[in-house]
Short mmCIF file of C-alpha atoms in Angstrom, two decimals:
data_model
loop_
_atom_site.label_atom_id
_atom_site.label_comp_id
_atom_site.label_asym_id
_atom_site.label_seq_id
_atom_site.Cartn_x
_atom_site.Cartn_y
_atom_site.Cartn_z
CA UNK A 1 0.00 0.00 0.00
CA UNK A 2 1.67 3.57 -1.06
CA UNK A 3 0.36 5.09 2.30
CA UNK A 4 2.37 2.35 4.23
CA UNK A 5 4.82 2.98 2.04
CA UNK A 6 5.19 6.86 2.78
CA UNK A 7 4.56 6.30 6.44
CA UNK A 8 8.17 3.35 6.29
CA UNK A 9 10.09 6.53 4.65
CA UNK A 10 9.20 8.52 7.15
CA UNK A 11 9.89 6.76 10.02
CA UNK A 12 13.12 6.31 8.77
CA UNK A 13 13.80 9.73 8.71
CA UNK A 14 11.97 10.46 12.21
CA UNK A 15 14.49 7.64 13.50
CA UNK A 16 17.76 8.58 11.41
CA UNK A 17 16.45 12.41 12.82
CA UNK A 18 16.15 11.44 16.07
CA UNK A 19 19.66 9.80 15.97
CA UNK A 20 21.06 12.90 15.08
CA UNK A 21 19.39 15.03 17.51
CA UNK A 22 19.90 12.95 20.28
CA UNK A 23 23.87 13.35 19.30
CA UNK A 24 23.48 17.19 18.91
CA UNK A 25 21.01 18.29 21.88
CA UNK A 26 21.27 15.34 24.31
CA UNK A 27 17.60 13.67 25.22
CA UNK A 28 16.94 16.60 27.71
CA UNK A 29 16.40 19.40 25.21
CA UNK A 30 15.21 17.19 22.74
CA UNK A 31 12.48 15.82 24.43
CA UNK A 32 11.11 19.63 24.56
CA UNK A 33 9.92 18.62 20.91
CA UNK A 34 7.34 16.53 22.00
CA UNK A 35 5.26 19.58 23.39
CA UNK A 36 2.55 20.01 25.54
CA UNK A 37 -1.36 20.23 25.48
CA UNK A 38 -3.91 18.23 24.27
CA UNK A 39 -4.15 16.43 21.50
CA UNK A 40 -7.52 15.13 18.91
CA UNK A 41 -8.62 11.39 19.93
CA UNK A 42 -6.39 8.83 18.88
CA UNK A 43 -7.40 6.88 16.07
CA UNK A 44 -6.10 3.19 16.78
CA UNK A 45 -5.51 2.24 12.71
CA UNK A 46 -3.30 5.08 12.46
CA UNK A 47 -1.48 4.57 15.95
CA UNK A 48 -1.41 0.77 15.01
CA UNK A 49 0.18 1.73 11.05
CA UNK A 50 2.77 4.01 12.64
CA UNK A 51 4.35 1.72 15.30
CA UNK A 52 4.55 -1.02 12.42
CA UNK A 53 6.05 1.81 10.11
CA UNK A 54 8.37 2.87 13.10
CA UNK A 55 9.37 -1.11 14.03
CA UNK A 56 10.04 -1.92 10.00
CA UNK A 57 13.73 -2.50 9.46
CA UNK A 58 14.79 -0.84 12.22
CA UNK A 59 18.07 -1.48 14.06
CA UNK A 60 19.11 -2.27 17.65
CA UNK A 61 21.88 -1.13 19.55
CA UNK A 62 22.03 2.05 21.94
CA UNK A 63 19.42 3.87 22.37
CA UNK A 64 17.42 2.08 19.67
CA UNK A 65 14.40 2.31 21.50
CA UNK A 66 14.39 6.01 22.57
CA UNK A 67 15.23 6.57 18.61
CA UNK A 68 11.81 4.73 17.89
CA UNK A 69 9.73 6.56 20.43
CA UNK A 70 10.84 9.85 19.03
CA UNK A 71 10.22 8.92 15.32
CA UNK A 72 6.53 7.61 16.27
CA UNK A 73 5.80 10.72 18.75
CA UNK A 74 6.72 12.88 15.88
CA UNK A 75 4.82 11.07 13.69
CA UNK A 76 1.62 11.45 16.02
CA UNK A 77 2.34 15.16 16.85
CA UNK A 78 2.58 15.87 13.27
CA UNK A 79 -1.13 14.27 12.57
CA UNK A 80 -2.65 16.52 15.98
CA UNK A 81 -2.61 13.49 18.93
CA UNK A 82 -0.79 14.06 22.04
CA UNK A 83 1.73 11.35 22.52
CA UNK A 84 3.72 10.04 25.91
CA UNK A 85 7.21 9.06 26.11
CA UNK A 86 7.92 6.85 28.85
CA UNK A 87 11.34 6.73 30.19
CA UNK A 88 12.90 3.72 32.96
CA UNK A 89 15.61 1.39 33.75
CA UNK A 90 16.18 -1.68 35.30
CA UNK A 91 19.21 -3.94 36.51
CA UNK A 92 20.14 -6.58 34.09
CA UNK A 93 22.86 -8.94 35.32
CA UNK A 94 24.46 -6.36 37.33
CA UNK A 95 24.58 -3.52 34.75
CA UNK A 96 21.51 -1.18 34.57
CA UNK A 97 19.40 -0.98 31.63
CA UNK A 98 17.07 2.23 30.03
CA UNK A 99 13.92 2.17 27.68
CA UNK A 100 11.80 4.21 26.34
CA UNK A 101 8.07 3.32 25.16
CA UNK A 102 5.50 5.41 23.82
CA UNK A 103 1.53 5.62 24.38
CA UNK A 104 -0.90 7.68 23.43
CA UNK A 105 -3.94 8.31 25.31
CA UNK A 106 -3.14 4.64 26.67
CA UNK A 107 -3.00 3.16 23.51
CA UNK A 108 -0.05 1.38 23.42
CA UNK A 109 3.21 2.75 20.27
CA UNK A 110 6.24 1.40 20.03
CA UNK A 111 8.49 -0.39 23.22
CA UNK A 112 5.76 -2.04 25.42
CA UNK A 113 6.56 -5.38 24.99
CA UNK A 114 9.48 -4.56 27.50
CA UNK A 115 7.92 -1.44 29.58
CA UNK A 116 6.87 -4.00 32.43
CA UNK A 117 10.34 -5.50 33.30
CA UNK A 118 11.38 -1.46 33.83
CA UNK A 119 10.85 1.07 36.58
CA UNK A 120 9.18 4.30 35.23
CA UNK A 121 11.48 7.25 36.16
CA UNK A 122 10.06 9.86 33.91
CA UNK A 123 6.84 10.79 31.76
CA UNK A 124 7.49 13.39 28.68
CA UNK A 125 5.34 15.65 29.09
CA UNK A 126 5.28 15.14 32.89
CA UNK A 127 1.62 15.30 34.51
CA UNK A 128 3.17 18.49 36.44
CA UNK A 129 5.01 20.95 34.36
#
């Protein structure tokens, strides 16, 4: 389908983009891009054709997972919903761990097949500004 095809392209610019950025700013002025406010409902197709688009081809290693969330909460901005990055760690065989997952309005993005084995230390935008 040419839509899924445009939404694979750009995901891989939102995640090439936020590979960049996350070199150039660091995550903590960076994750000023996601905004604040409120957002129109979710609508689950799209959400659902965005994470695929976002997961398609893409590659693990550091912060592989953060680069995802930013692609799809980009992604999501850009159509008017109000995404959530989600940001904890855990300890892994004595080293400790990050990830990143994204929701919107509860409805699960990209990185929640992991989210539960990870304590949440952060919400972007927080409840409390």
């Amino acid at each position: 389908m040419a839509a899924d095809r445009g939404l694979a392209v750009e995901a891989a610019l939102g995640r090439f983009a936020a590979h960049a950025l996350l070199r150039l700013l660091g995550f903590k002025r960076l994750v000023r891009t996601l905004g604040r406010g409120t957002g129109r409902p979710p609508d689950p197709l799209l959400v659902t054709r965005i994470a695929a688009a976002v997961n398609r081809n893409a590659k693990g290693g550091a912060n592989s997972c953060l680069r995802r969330a930013f692609a799809a909460a980009w992604m999501l901005r850009m159509r008017g919903m109000m995404p959530r990055l989600h940001y904890g760690v855990r300890r892994w065989e004595g080293e400790m761990q990050a990830h990143a997952w994204l929701e919107v309005e509860g409805l699960p993005v990209v990185g929640y097949d992991q989210a539960p084995d990870f304590a949440l230390l952060a919400s972007f935008p927080p409840d409390n500004p």
